[in-house]
PDB file of C-alpha atoms in Angstrom:
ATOM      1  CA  UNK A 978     102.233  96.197 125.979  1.00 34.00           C
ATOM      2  CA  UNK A 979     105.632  96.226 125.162  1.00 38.00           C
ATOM      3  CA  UNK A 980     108.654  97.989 126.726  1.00 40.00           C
ATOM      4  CA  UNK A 981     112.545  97.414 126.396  1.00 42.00           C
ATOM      5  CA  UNK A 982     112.248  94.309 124.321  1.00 50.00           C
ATOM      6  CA  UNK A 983     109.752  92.531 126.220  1.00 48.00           C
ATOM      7  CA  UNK A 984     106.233  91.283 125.478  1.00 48.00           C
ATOM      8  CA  UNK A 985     104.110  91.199 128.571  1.00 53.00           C
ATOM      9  CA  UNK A 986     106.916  91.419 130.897  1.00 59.00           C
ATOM     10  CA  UNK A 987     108.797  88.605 128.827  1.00 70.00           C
ATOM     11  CA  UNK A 988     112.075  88.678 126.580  1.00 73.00           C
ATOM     12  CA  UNK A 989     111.031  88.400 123.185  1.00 79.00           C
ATOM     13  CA  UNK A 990     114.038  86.381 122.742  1.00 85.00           C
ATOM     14  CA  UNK A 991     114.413  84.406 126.021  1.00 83.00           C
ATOM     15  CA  UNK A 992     118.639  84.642 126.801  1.00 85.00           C
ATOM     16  CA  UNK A 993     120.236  81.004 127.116  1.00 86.00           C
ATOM     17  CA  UNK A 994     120.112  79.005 130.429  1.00 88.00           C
ATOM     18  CA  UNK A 995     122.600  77.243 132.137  1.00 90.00           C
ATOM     19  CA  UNK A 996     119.804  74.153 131.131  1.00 90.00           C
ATOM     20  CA  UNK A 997     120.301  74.906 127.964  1.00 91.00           C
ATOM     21  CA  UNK A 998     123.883  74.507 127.879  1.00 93.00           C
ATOM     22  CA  UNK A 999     124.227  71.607 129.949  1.00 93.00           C
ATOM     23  CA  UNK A1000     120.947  69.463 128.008  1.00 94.00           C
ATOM     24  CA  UNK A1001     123.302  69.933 124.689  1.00 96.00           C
ATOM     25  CA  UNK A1002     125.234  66.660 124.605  1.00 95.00           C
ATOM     26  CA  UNK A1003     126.645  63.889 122.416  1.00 96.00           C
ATOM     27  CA  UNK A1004     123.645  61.840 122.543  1.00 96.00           C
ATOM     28  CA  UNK A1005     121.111  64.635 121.352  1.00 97.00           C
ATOM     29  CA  UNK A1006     123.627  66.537 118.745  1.00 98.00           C
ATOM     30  CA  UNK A1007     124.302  62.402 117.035  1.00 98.00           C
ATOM     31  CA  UNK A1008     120.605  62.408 117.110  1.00 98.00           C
ATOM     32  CA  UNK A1009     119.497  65.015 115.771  1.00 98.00           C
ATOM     33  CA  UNK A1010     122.794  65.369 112.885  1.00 98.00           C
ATOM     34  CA  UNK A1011     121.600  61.563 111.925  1.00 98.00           C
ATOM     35  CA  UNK A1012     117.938  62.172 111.280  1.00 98.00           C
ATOM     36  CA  UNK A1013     116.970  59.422 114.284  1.00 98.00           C
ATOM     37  CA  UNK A1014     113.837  60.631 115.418  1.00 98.00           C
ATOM     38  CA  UNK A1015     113.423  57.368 117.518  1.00 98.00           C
ATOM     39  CA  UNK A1016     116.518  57.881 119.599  1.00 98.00           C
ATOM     40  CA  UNK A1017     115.098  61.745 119.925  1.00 98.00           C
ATOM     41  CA  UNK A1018     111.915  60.646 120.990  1.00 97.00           C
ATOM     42  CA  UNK A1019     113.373  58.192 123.577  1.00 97.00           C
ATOM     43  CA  UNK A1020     115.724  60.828 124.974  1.00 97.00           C
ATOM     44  CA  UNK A1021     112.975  62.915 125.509  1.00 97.00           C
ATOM     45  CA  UNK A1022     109.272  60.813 126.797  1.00 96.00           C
ATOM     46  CA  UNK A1023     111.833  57.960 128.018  1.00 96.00           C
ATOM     47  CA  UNK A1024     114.239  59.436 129.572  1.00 95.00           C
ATOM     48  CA  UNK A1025     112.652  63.002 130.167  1.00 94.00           C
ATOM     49  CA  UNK A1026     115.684  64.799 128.627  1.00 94.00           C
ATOM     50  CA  UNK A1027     114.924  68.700 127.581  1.00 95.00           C
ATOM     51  CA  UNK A1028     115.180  68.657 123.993  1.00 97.00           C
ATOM     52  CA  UNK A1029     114.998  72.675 124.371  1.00 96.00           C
ATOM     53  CA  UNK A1030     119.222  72.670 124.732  1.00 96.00           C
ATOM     54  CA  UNK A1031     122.324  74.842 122.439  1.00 96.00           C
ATOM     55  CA  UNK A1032     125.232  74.860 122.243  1.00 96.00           C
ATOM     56  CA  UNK A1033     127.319  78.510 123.827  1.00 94.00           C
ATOM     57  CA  UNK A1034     126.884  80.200 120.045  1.00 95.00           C
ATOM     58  CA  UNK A1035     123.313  79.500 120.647  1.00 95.00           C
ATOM     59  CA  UNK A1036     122.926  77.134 117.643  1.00 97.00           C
ATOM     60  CA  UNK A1037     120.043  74.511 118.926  1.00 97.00           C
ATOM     61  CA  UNK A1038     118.907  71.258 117.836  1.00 98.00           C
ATOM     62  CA  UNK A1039     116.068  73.221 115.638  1.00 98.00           C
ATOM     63  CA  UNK A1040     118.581  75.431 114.325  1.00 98.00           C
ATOM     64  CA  UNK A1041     120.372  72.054 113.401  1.00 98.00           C
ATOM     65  CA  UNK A1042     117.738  70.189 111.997  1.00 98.00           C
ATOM     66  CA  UNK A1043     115.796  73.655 109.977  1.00 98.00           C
ATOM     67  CA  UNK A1044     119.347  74.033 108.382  1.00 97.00           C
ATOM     68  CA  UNK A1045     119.735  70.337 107.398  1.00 98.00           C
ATOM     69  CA  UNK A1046     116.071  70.134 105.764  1.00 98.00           C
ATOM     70  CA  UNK A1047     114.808  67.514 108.562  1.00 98.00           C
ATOM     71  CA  UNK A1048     110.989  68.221 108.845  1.00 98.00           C
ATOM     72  CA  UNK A1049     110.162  64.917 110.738  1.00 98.00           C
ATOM     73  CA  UNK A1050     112.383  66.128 113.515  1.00 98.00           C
ATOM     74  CA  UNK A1051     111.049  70.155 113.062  1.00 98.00           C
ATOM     75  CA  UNK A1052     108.002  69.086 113.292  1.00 98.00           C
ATOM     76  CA  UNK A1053     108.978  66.658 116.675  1.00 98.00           C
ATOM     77  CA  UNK A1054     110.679  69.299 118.287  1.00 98.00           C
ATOM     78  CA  UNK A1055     108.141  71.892 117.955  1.00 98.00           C
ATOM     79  CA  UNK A1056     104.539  69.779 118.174  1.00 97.00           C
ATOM     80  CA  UNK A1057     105.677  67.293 120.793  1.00 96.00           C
ATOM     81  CA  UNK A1058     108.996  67.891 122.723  1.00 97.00           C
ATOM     82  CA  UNK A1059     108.048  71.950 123.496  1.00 95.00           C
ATOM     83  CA  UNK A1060     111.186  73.518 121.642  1.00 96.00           C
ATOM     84  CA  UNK A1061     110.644  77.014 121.675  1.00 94.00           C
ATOM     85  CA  UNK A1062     110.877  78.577 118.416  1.00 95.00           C
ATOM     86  CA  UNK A1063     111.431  82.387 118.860  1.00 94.00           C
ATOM     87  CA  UNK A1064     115.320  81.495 119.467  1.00 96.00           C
ATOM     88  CA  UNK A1065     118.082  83.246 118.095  1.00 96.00           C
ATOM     89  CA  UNK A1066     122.251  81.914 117.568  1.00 96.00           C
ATOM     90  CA  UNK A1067     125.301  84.527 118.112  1.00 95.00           C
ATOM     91  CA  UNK A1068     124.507  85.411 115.027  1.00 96.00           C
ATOM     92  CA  UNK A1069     120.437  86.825 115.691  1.00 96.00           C
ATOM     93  CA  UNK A1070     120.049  83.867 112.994  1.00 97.00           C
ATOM     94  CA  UNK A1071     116.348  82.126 114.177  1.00 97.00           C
ATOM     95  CA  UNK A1072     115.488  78.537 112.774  1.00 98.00           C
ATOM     96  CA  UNK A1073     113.563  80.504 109.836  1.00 98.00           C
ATOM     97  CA  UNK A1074     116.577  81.885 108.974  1.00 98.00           C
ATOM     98  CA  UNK A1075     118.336  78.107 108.895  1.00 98.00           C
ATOM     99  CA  UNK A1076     115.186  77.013 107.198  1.00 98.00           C
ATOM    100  CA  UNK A1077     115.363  79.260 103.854  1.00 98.00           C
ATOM    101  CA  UNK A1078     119.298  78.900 103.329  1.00 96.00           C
ATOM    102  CA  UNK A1079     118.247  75.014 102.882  1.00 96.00           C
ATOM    103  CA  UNK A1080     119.262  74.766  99.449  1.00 96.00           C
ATOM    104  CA  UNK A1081     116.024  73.233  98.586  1.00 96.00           C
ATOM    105  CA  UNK A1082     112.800  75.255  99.516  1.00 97.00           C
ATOM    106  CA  UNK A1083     111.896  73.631 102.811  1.00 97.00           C
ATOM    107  CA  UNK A1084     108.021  74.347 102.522  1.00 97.00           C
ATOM    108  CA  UNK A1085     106.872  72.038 105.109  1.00 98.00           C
ATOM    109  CA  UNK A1086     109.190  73.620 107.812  1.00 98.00           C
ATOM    110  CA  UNK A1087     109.135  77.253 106.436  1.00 98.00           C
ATOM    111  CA  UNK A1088     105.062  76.541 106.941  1.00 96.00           C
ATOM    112  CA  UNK A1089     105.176  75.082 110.218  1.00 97.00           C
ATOM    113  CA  UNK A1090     107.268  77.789 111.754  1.00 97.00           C
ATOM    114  CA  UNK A1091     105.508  80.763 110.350  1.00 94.00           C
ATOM    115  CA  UNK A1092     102.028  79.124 111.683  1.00 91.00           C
ATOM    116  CA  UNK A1093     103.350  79.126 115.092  1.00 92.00           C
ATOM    117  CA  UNK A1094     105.007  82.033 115.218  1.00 91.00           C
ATOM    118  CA  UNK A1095     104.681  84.718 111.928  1.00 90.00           C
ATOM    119  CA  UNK A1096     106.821  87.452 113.719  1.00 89.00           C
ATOM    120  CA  UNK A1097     109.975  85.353 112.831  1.00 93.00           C
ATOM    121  CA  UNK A1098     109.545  86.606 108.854  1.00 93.00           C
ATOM    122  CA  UNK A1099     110.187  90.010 110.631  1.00 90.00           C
ATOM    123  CA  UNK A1100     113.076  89.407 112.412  1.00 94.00           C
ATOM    124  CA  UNK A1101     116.787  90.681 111.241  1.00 96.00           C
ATOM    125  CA  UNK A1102     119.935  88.583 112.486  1.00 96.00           C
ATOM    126  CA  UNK A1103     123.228  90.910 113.452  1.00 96.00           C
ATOM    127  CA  UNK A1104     123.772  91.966 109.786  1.00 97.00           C
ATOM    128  CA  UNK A1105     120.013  93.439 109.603  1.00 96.00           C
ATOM    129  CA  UNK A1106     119.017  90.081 107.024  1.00 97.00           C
ATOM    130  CA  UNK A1107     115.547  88.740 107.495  1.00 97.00           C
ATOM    131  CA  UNK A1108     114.708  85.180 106.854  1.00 97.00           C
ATOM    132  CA  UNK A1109     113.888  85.702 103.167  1.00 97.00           C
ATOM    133  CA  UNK A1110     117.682  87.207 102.237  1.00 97.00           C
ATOM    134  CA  UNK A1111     118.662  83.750 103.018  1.00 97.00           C
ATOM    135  CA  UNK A1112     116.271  82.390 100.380  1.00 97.00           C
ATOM    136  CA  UNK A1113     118.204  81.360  96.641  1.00 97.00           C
ATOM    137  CA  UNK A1114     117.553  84.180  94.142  1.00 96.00           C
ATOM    138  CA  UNK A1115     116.026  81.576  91.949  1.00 97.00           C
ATOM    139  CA  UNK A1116     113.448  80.226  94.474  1.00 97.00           C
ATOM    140  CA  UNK A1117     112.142  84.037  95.045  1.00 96.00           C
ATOM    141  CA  UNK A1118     109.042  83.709  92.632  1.00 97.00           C
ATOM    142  CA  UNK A1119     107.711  80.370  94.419  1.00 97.00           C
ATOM    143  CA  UNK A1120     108.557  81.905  98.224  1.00 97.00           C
ATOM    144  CA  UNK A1121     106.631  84.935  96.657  1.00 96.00           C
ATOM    145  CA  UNK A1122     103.332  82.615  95.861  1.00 97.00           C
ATOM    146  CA  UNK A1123     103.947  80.654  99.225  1.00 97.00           C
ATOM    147  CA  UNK A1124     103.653  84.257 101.481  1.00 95.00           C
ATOM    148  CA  UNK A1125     100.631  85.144  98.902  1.00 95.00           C
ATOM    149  CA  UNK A1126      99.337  82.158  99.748  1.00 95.00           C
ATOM    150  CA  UNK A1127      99.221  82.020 103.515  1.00 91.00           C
ATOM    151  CA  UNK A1128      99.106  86.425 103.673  1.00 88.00           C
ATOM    152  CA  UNK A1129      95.357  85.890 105.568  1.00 86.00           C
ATOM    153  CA  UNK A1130      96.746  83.519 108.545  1.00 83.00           C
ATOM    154  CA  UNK A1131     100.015  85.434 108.510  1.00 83.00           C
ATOM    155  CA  UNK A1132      98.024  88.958 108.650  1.00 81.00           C
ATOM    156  CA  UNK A1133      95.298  87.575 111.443  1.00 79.00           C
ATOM    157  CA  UNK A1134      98.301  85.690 113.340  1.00 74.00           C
ATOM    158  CA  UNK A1135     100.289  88.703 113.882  1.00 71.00           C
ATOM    159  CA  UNK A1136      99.005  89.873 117.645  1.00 64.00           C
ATOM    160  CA  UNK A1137      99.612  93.463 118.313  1.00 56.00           C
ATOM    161  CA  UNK A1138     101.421  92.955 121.285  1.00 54.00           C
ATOM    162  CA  UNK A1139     104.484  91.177 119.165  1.00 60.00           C
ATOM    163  CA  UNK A1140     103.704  93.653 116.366  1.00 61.00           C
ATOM    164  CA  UNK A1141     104.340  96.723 118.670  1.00 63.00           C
ATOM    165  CA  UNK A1142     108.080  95.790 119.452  1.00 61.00           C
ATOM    166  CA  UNK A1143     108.274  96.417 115.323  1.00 59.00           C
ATOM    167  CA  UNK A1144     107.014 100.057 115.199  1.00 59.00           C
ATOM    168  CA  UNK A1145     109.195 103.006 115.067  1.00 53.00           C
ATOM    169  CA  UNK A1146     108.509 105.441 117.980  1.00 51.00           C
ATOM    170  CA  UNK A1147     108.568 108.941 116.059  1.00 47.00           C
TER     171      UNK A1147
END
């Protein structure tokens, strides 16, 4: 059930660590801004660096990489280093929201985040926009066919528990 915010007890959107501060450095930002998925990797199964890190407006490395069209390291992040996804920046901006204001349509990424988590097409950043206001006006027609598309996993993935935070209490 949900109460206050919370999903089972749990912040939807966990607040920023001190770990996450401190794990955003030079070496991951350069990584991560150049597209070098090795050095990434290294950091991380080498070296055992948290790859889960922001900087203090809350902008991660997925926010980064959504924002600069970088699938290879979404998908890294997210399949293999444990990034969490439901994150927000100072803004309430998530990495769907960085994802659709690509100005290319970033299907791989837009797909990969809604699979994991579909209650992110729901969420509004500070200035009440969901993911989809960030989309081009001339991309709307082929965003339309991709949620047609995937409406049956999107419908099924929605749990109630995250769905109750969205109802109005009357």
């Amino acid at each position: 059930s949900s109460t206050n915010g919370t999903v089972t007890g749990k912040p939807f959107i966990p607040p920023l660590s001190e770990n996450d501060l401190a794990n955003y450095d030079v070496d991951v930002v350069a990584a991560t801004r150049e597209e070098d998925l090795q050095t990434l990797s290294d950091l991380h199964h080498k070296q055992g660096r948290s790859l889960s890190c922001c900087n203090r407006y809350g902008e991660s490395l997925l926010h980064m990489a959504c924002r600069r069209g970088f699938f290879p390291i979404v998908s890294f992040l997210t399949q293999e280093a444990g990034v969490a996804i439901r994150i927000t920046d100072d803004c309430g901006r998530t990495p769907l929201h960085d994802a659709l204001w690509h100005r290319d349509c970033q299907y791989a990424t837009v797909d990969l985040l809604i699979r994991k988590d579909p209650s992110l097409l729901l969420m509004c950043d500070k200035h009440g926009h969901t993911p989809f206001s960030y989309a081009r006006r001339e991309h709307w027609e082929v965003w339309k066919q991709f949620l047609w598309d995937r409406r049956e996993h999107i419908m099924q993935a929605l749990d109630h528990d995250v769905m109750e935070l969205f109802r109005f209490k009357i």
